[in-house]
Amino acid sequence: MFFEAHLDLLQAAAEANRTRSAWSGYSPITPPDAPQAETFLALHDGATLQLSVQTQTFIAADEVSPYTGKSLNVTYSAPSADEVLGGAAAAAAALRDAGVEQRVGVCLEALDRIHLRGQEFAAVTSHTTGQSLNMACSGSGTNALDRGLEAVAMAWAAMSRVPGHVTWQQTFGKSDVTLRKRFRPRPLGAALVIACASFPAWNAYPAILANLATGNPVMVKPHPRSVLATALAVGIIRDVLTEACLPADAVQLVVDTVDEPIAARLATDPATRIVDFTGSQAFGTWLERNAGNALVFTETAGVNTVILDSVRDLSATMRTLAGGLSLFSGQMCTTPQNIYIPDAGVLTDDGRVSRDDVVVALRSAIDDLAAAPRRAAAVCGALQSESTLHALGAFAERAEADGTLVRRPAAYDHPEYPSARTVTPLLVRVDPRRGDQLPDGEKFGPVAFIIDCADRDSAVEHATASVRRHGAISSYLYCTDDEAVDAIADAYADAGASLSANLVSSMPMQYAAAYSDYHVTGLNPAGNATLTDESFIAGRFRMVQDRRQVEE
């Protein structure tokens, strides 16, 4: 009932997937102002949301706004593992038998309805994750919707390649044999999607909808301190399923607590056949090793590197890099962390600039951003967790004690929320050649390590070794020598990492375009899945056939 209404959009998305061109299926969402956002939030104050199979267990989630410090005061149904798996099993046959077009139509209609409520979703996302309202409308709004549509279009194309029916003829000896063959996609089984606290939509939408489109009932488990935005999306999908005469429990919300988590229990149950995970590298690796009956897709974390070799305009490059370090207070999986500067400094169109002066320029660019409250609010947002702020403070104290501190992680003054949990980047300068230690992996939050190195080649060698050991989701290079860029891109590719070179513009350096940019390579420890290549889709279903002979 929904497929035909959205067919033009679906076909355009499939074409964008094929051409990798710049395209969006959704118009921009106008950010609400702070009072409007709080009005949207108040709509759910005191609510109890039943978004799963019937259960007698409910949880008042520990959701506190990073801006106001107030509880969202929302309670959710919290089925046990057995209950939610039972609900998925009960919905499986109807979802499977609905067929490709009906399931894809449900996905497309749900995306459309989420988009129509974009301002409400932005308000809720902002007050659960700490994203600014601008980012919640873009990165967690239209861009997340596009990533979801991208996955649906990829799934539809993959399932549509094989004809449903064929007549097959072959001669054997002196007789002709005619068979009627039927080919049907069949889902793998119940799917678990585990979302992260700081960016719950961007990775979850593709996973939820890829599973649903291919016929797998979905159990959606948000982070226990960042539930509501995911819950609203699940609620919309359940409404659309009901209107399509399909069981609402084909998509269920699974809520747990920090003290009593449920994800490991669900992931290791033999009835769970697919797991999609976004979060820590430790738990992602555990899932890859222990969810033995399931196909596991992970995006975890890595150490994203920047090599500063040569630039056209140092000031513009430092503003871009300062923005990248500050964007969403460094809580993005694409945030740069390790910045390599050669002993000879950085070559610019105006001559060579010493490493000390480059460090000063970067610190000044961050200070300038932090000193403009409205700009800082739009770029930095707030920290999702208090624990991140404490960890940054402790790290800054250690860096000051050992003489490596360049910039403290200072708060900025939020223009609407004076109590907001705000912070701007910590900078630490180290030289591994003199024994300075780098953290063993990602340091979550707005922290960057400026690494003294001998030259460009040693930077590439150290950075690519880091990719192999720790993983990387985004890598960055500034170099004006095109031949050198090609060689360095090859070195990163050999390490299993993508590379962005010479990004200096109004586009955030971390921006990843749906339908065009592949997110995570699956070739290094930062995750085994890629949004959204065909391998992200293909394993979620298999083709089964039956054939019968036709008498001549």
XYZ file of C-alpha atoms in Angstrom:
552
model
C 0.000 0.000 0.000
C 2.997 2.337 0.461
C 5.388 1.053 -2.202
C 3.838 2.802 -5.197
C 3.557 6.098 -3.339
C 7.320 6.204 -2.805
C 8.506 4.359 -5.916
C 9.985 7.439 -7.623
C 12.021 8.208 -4.490
C 13.208 4.606 -4.266
C 14.283 4.498 -7.902
C 16.145 7.794 -7.543
C 17.940 6.467 -4.457
C 18.913 3.283 -6.280
C 20.304 5.377 -9.140
C 22.262 7.533 -6.677
C 23.706 4.354 -5.154
C 24.811 3.276 -8.622
C 26.350 6.577 -9.697
C 27.692 7.602 -6.221
C 26.573 11.142 -7.052
C 25.455 14.001 -4.796
C 21.754 13.535 -4.049
C 19.360 13.688 -1.110
C 15.899 12.257 -0.787
C 14.818 14.646 1.955
C 14.482 18.391 2.235
C 16.416 20.182 4.993
C 14.841 20.330 8.455
C 14.680 23.815 9.975
C 16.143 23.659 13.492
C 13.706 24.622 16.240
C 14.853 27.297 18.659
C 15.571 26.373 22.279
C 12.038 27.122 23.628
C 10.456 25.157 20.754
C 12.774 22.248 21.458
C 11.760 22.201 25.106
C 8.086 22.267 24.079
C 8.660 19.173 21.939
C 10.461 17.529 24.838
C 7.592 18.310 27.205
C 5.229 16.289 25.001
C 6.862 13.142 26.374
C 7.340 14.178 29.999
C 5.771 11.477 32.162
C 4.969 9.233 29.197
C 4.994 5.444 29.314
C 5.811 3.923 25.926
C 4.841 0.331 25.091
C 6.863 -0.501 21.995
C 7.355 -4.237 22.248
C 5.548 -7.500 22.824
C 3.273 -7.278 25.855
C 5.192 -7.428 29.141
C 4.700 -6.628 32.796
C 8.169 -5.079 33.134
C 8.852 -1.366 32.673
C 11.947 0.809 33.112
C 12.121 4.510 33.937
C 15.128 5.342 31.785
C 18.080 7.272 33.173
C 17.882 9.955 30.484
C 19.135 13.375 31.551
C 19.508 16.352 29.219
C 23.153 17.469 28.854
C 21.797 20.989 28.402
C 19.351 21.400 31.297
C 20.492 18.645 33.646
C 16.845 17.557 33.979
C 15.460 14.070 33.606
C 13.349 13.382 30.510
C 11.034 11.362 32.775
C 10.024 8.691 30.260
C 9.204 5.061 31.076
C 9.462 2.219 28.583
C 8.250 -1.352 28.406
C 11.218 -3.647 28.995
C 10.578 -7.191 27.830
C 12.896 -9.983 28.930
C 15.101 -11.677 26.362
C 12.685 -14.591 26.126
C 9.701 -12.275 25.708
C 11.242 -10.157 22.963
C 12.542 -13.201 21.095
C 9.086 -14.726 21.368
C 7.553 -11.587 19.918
C 10.017 -11.639 17.030
C 9.292 -15.308 16.335
C 5.539 -14.680 16.316
C 5.940 -11.876 13.764
C 8.441 -13.658 11.521
C 6.157 -15.617 9.187
C 3.873 -12.702 8.352
C 6.813 -10.400 7.728
C 8.510 -12.989 5.518
C 5.380 -13.695 3.502
C 4.555 -10.009 2.999
C 6.950 -9.852 0.080
C 9.646 -7.426 -0.945
C 7.460 -4.550 -2.123
C 5.261 -4.485 0.963
C 8.221 -4.538 3.335
C 10.156 -1.915 1.372
C 7.015 0.229 1.232
C 6.773 0.116 5.027
C 10.387 1.275 5.311
C 9.882 4.157 2.886
C 6.693 5.339 4.578
C 8.344 5.213 7.999
C 11.265 7.338 6.770
C 8.819 9.851 5.332
C 6.934 10.140 8.628
C 10.129 10.553 10.631
C 11.125 13.349 8.269
C 7.763 15.080 8.745
C 8.418 15.106 12.505
C 11.999 16.226 12.001
C 11.955 19.132 14.437
C 10.557 16.958 17.219
C 13.196 14.299 16.563
C 15.897 16.979 16.556
C 14.766 18.337 19.913
C 14.711 14.897 21.500
C 18.049 13.926 19.932
C 19.686 17.113 21.157
C 18.481 16.661 24.727
C 19.542 13.021 24.939
C 22.857 13.039 23.062
C 24.169 16.583 23.438
C 24.135 17.263 19.709
C 23.383 20.844 18.782
C 19.974 21.428 17.229
C 21.677 22.118 13.904
C 23.487 18.773 13.976
C 20.380 16.953 15.177
C 18.536 18.277 12.097
C 21.329 17.381 9.683
C 23.578 14.552 10.880
C 20.841 12.848 12.891
C 18.078 14.207 10.655
C 18.250 14.345 6.874
C 21.658 12.642 6.602
C 20.566 9.761 8.841
C 17.331 9.426 6.860
C 19.346 9.342 3.642
C 21.573 6.595 5.046
C 18.434 4.653 5.907
C 17.005 5.170 2.419
C 20.371 4.228 0.931
C 20.207 0.855 2.700
C 16.585 0.260 1.683
C 17.387 1.017 -1.956
C 20.417 -1.284 -1.807
C 18.293 -4.074 -0.311
C 15.538 -3.609 -2.888
C 18.035 -3.697 -5.751
C 19.716 -6.834 -4.377
C 16.451 -8.711 -3.918
C 15.062 -7.560 -7.275
C 17.964 -8.809 -9.398
C 16.654 -12.361 -9.476
C 13.351 -12.901 -11.315
C 10.523 -14.410 -9.316
C 9.613 -16.959 -11.992
C 11.313 -18.402 -15.080
C 10.594 -21.133 -17.572
C 13.726 -23.204 -18.124
C 14.261 -25.507 -21.101
C 17.114 -27.896 -21.912
C 17.562 -30.859 -24.245
C 18.695 -34.150 -22.729
C 19.372 -36.802 -25.366
C 16.411 -36.753 -27.744
C 13.943 -35.147 -25.376
C 13.324 -31.595 -24.224
C 12.838 -30.896 -20.545
C 10.866 -27.886 -19.379
C 10.911 -26.700 -15.782
C 9.047 -23.896 -14.113
C 11.321 -22.395 -11.497
C 10.428 -20.041 -8.679
C 13.005 -17.972 -6.762
C 12.178 -16.351 -3.440
C 14.324 -14.315 -1.035
C 14.173 -15.690 2.497
C 15.297 -13.830 5.618
C 17.961 -15.127 7.957
C 15.987 -14.630 11.181
C 15.620 -12.335 14.178
C 17.948 -9.322 14.117
C 19.353 -7.330 17.031
C 20.365 -3.684 16.456
C 22.424 -2.114 19.266
C 22.660 1.682 19.039
C 25.175 4.025 20.690
C 24.479 6.884 23.083
C 25.844 9.863 21.179
C 24.725 9.179 17.586
C 21.802 6.738 17.788
C 20.156 7.287 14.387
C 22.954 7.480 11.808
C 23.993 3.839 12.081
C 20.748 2.421 13.452
C 18.439 3.510 10.618
C 20.378 1.597 7.926
C 20.579 -1.517 10.097
C 16.937 -1.490 11.215
C 15.618 -0.870 7.717
C 17.994 -3.250 5.925
C 16.792 -5.990 8.274
C 13.143 -5.076 7.931
C 13.271 -4.768 4.128
C 14.855 -8.214 3.834
C 12.222 -9.734 6.119
C 14.037 -10.111 9.440
C 12.145 -9.136 12.621
C 14.141 -6.450 14.435
C 14.898 -5.988 18.123
C 16.221 -2.443 18.637
C 18.291 -1.881 21.771
C 19.266 1.761 22.372
C 21.815 2.882 24.926
C 20.071 2.985 28.327
C 20.845 6.697 28.730
C 19.817 7.703 25.196
C 16.503 6.032 24.394
C 13.752 8.453 23.417
C 14.741 9.399 19.853
C 15.141 5.721 18.956
C 11.859 4.921 20.683
C 9.999 7.515 18.592
C 11.411 6.004 15.390
C 10.431 2.494 16.484
C 6.958 3.771 17.325
C 6.512 5.187 13.837
C 7.682 1.950 12.208
C 5.266 -0.056 14.370
C 2.395 2.245 13.369
C 3.198 1.802 9.672
C 3.468 -1.981 10.068
C 0.022 -2.059 11.656
C -1.473 0.037 8.850
C 0.096 -2.369 6.353
C -1.656 -5.276 8.138
C 1.648 -6.630 9.412
C 2.496 -7.438 13.039
C 3.833 -4.436 14.952
C 6.201 -6.752 16.818
C 8.199 -7.149 13.614
C 10.079 -4.187 15.173
C 10.429 -3.983 18.950
C 12.211 -1.632 21.344
C 14.347 -3.380 23.964
C 15.256 -1.180 26.928
C 17.728 -2.162 29.629
C 19.842 -0.470 32.302
C 23.560 0.081 32.746
C 23.549 -2.247 35.763
C 21.511 -5.002 34.080
C 22.346 -5.034 30.356
C 20.534 -7.359 27.971
C 22.522 -7.094 24.728
C 24.931 -9.988 25.365
C 22.087 -12.315 26.343
C 20.158 -11.503 23.169
C 23.203 -11.607 20.896
C 24.220 -15.077 22.031
C 20.766 -16.647 21.914
C 20.541 -19.176 19.061
C 17.336 -17.508 17.869
C 19.214 -14.272 17.089
C 20.625 -14.584 13.581
C 21.866 -11.020 12.888
C 23.564 -8.469 15.157
C 24.282 -4.853 14.176
C 26.400 -2.999 16.722
C 27.686 0.546 17.076
C 29.770 1.326 20.142
C 32.955 0.421 21.971
C 35.689 -1.607 20.338
C 35.825 -3.939 23.346
C 32.178 -5.018 23.139
C 32.212 -5.051 19.342
C 35.143 -7.472 19.386
C 33.374 -9.576 22.025
C 30.303 -9.809 19.801
C 32.368 -10.806 16.773
C 33.907 -13.627 18.813
C 30.913 -14.792 20.857
C 27.690 -14.280 18.875
C 28.400 -17.596 17.196
C 24.997 -18.229 15.636
C 24.638 -14.720 14.267
C 25.924 -12.718 11.346
C 27.618 -9.774 13.087
C 28.054 -6.263 11.657
C 30.146 -3.879 13.775
C 31.210 -0.245 13.738
C 33.290 0.509 16.778
C 36.130 2.993 17.161
C 39.588 3.765 15.912
C 42.397 6.291 16.021
C 41.794 8.773 13.218
C 44.990 10.402 11.986
C 45.892 13.709 10.345
C 49.184 14.294 8.528
C 50.121 17.953 8.058
C 52.757 18.127 5.315
C 51.943 21.101 3.063
C 48.950 23.412 2.589
C 47.901 26.344 0.468
C 46.470 28.450 3.279
C 47.540 27.593 6.828
C 44.880 29.742 8.530
C 42.044 28.123 6.555
C 43.452 24.664 7.262
C 43.709 25.371 10.984
C 40.103 26.635 11.070
C 38.967 23.453 9.337
C 40.947 21.274 11.717
C 39.784 23.223 14.776
C 36.202 22.737 13.634
C 36.800 19.034 13.109
C 38.234 18.613 16.592
C 35.403 20.616 18.135
C 32.446 19.240 16.182
C 29.998 17.619 18.603
C 32.688 17.913 21.266
C 34.771 15.187 19.625
C 32.092 12.516 20.167
C 31.981 11.377 16.541
C 33.632 8.218 15.256
C 35.174 10.326 12.472
C 36.792 12.910 14.776
C 40.567 13.293 14.188
C 42.787 12.381 17.117
C 46.485 11.994 16.206
C 47.987 14.926 14.281
C 51.450 14.453 12.768
C 53.695 17.466 12.106
C 57.220 16.924 10.661
C 60.343 18.413 12.214
C 60.650 20.812 9.249
C 57.184 22.201 9.875
C 54.472 22.710 7.257
C 55.093 24.132 3.798
C 52.587 26.833 2.729
C 52.202 29.131 -0.265
C 53.798 31.816 1.906
C 56.769 29.705 2.908
C 57.533 27.083 5.516
C 55.958 27.467 8.966
C 57.668 25.939 11.964
C 55.958 23.207 13.932
C 55.764 25.423 17.027
C 53.976 28.106 15.029
C 51.568 25.540 13.521
C 50.701 24.380 17.048
C 50.080 27.981 18.104
C 47.883 28.535 15.040
C 45.774 25.459 15.815
C 45.362 26.428 19.450
C 44.382 29.957 18.423
C 41.800 28.659 15.944
C 40.188 26.565 18.694
C 40.279 29.523 21.091
C 38.590 31.743 18.491
C 35.785 29.214 18.048
C 35.330 28.806 21.806
C 35.176 32.584 22.296
C 32.110 32.917 20.040
C 29.307 31.354 22.139
C 26.687 30.996 19.418
C 29.117 29.491 16.963
C 30.532 27.231 19.673
C 27.029 26.077 20.604
C 26.238 25.207 16.983
C 29.531 23.365 16.477
C 30.327 21.784 19.845
C 26.953 21.006 21.352
C 27.398 19.320 24.728
C 28.964 16.190 26.197
C 26.551 13.280 26.404
C 28.127 11.820 29.545
C 29.517 13.338 32.715
C 32.143 10.591 32.794
C 33.696 11.926 29.576
C 34.199 15.317 31.183
C 35.856 13.769 34.245
C 38.158 11.656 32.058
C 39.225 14.717 30.054
C 40.004 16.651 33.211
C 42.094 13.835 34.623
C 44.002 13.450 31.379
C 44.707 17.186 31.236
C 46.148 17.049 34.765
C 48.495 14.226 33.793
C 49.556 16.051 30.626
C 50.320 19.197 32.600
C 52.354 17.198 35.086
C 54.536 15.621 32.392
C 54.902 18.829 30.375
C 52.905 17.800 27.281
C 49.801 19.970 27.777
C 49.126 22.499 24.996
C 45.509 23.434 25.681
C 43.137 22.614 28.532
C 39.647 21.244 27.729
C 37.867 24.463 28.681
C 34.115 25.016 28.739
C 32.422 27.604 26.554
C 29.450 29.727 27.633
C 26.307 28.298 26.052
C 23.990 31.190 25.096
C 20.726 29.376 26.028
C 21.773 26.872 28.679
C 24.235 28.196 31.277
C 24.281 24.782 33.006
C 25.069 22.847 29.834
C 27.881 20.300 29.986
C 30.171 22.065 27.498
C 33.822 21.622 26.617
C 36.304 22.572 23.902
C 39.271 20.454 22.845
C 42.213 19.289 24.913
C 45.524 19.440 23.015
C 48.539 17.391 24.017
C 51.907 17.426 22.254
C 54.077 14.312 22.287
C 57.256 12.993 20.693
C 57.437 9.177 20.631
C 61.169 9.459 19.918
C 61.781 10.768 23.423
C 59.532 8.187 25.054
C 56.277 10.155 25.278
C 53.324 7.797 25.449
C 50.234 7.854 23.269
C 46.992 6.294 24.526
C 46.486 2.687 23.529
C 43.575 3.310 21.162
C 40.854 5.917 20.895
C 40.588 8.594 23.575
C 36.871 9.428 23.496
C 35.855 13.082 23.478
C 37.518 16.288 22.282
C 41.190 15.423 22.663
C 43.950 15.576 20.072
C 47.582 14.520 20.225
C 50.060 16.573 18.224
C 52.830 14.164 17.336
C 56.333 15.347 16.504
C 57.806 13.227 13.702
C 60.915 13.308 11.519
C 59.252 13.787 8.149
C 56.247 12.926 5.980
C 57.351 9.349 5.352
C 57.767 8.599 9.040
C 54.339 10.125 9.702
C 52.759 7.838 7.110
C 54.580 4.821 8.527
C 53.497 5.582 12.102
C 49.914 6.474 11.139
C 49.320 3.380 9.013
C 50.814 1.177 11.736
C 48.275 2.765 14.083
C 45.478 1.901 11.634
C 46.540 -1.742 11.596
C 46.738 -1.903 15.367
C 43.852 0.264 16.520
C 41.722 0.751 13.427
C 40.546 4.006 11.856
C 37.241 5.173 10.429
C 38.417 8.429 8.840
C 41.964 9.478 7.973
C 43.087 12.906 6.809
C 46.018 14.292 4.862
C 47.157 17.793 3.942
C 49.677 17.674 1.106
C 49.934 19.786 -2.049
C 51.974 17.215 -3.994
C 49.450 15.160 -5.999
C 51.873 12.313 -6.646
C 52.624 12.081 -2.935
C 48.888 12.104 -2.150
C 48.380 9.136 -4.490
C 51.224 7.198 -2.860
C 49.970 7.969 0.649
C 46.410 6.983 -0.323
C 47.850 3.647 -1.478
C 49.615 3.197 1.868
C 46.385 3.863 3.783
C 44.448 1.557 1.452
C 46.986 -1.191 2.092
C 46.314 -0.675 5.808
C 42.578 -0.956 5.140
C 41.712 2.712 5.670
C 40.017 5.391 3.606
C 41.713 8.773 3.210
C 40.498 12.348 2.738
C 43.013 14.850 1.374
C 43.132 18.650 1.582
C 39.649 19.283 2.966
C 39.365 23.049 3.464
C 35.845 24.399 3.013
C 32.552 25.059 4.743
C 31.911 21.298 4.662
C 32.881 19.685 7.997
C 35.885 17.459 7.460
C 34.003 14.524 9.040
C 31.008 14.766 6.698
C 30.124 11.466 4.993
C 27.642 11.639 2.113
C 24.927 9.017 1.825
C 24.786 7.214 -1.545
C 28.410 8.196 -2.209
C 30.774 7.748 0.744
C 31.440 4.311 2.163
C 31.599 4.496 5.965
C 34.077 2.087 7.620
C 36.023 -0.248 5.337
C 35.674 -3.464 7.315
C 39.400 -4.003 6.720
C 40.806 -2.756 10.027
C 39.903 -3.130 13.736
C 37.444 -0.198 13.690
C 34.652 -2.475 12.471
C 33.827 -5.276 10.082
C 30.909 -3.672 8.242
C 30.608 -0.907 5.673
C 27.683 1.498 5.268
C 26.400 0.678 2.811
C 28.049 -1.648 0.372
C 26.453 -4.812 -0.935
C 28.030 -6.958 1.777
C 26.046 -4.942 4.334
C 22.863 -6.170 2.645
C 23.543 -9.528 1.051
C 24.009 -11.683 4.145
C 20.641 -10.727 5.578
C 18.737 -12.922 3.108
C 19.221 -15.976 0.941
C 17.524 -17.153 -2.223
C 15.498 -20.370 -2.131
C 14.006 -22.050 -5.153
C 11.501 -24.664 -6.118
C 11.076 -26.178 -9.557
C 8.578 -28.416 -11.235
C 8.601 -30.183 -14.525
C 6.062 -29.195 -17.147
C 4.721 -31.991 -19.350
C 5.088 -31.289 -23.042
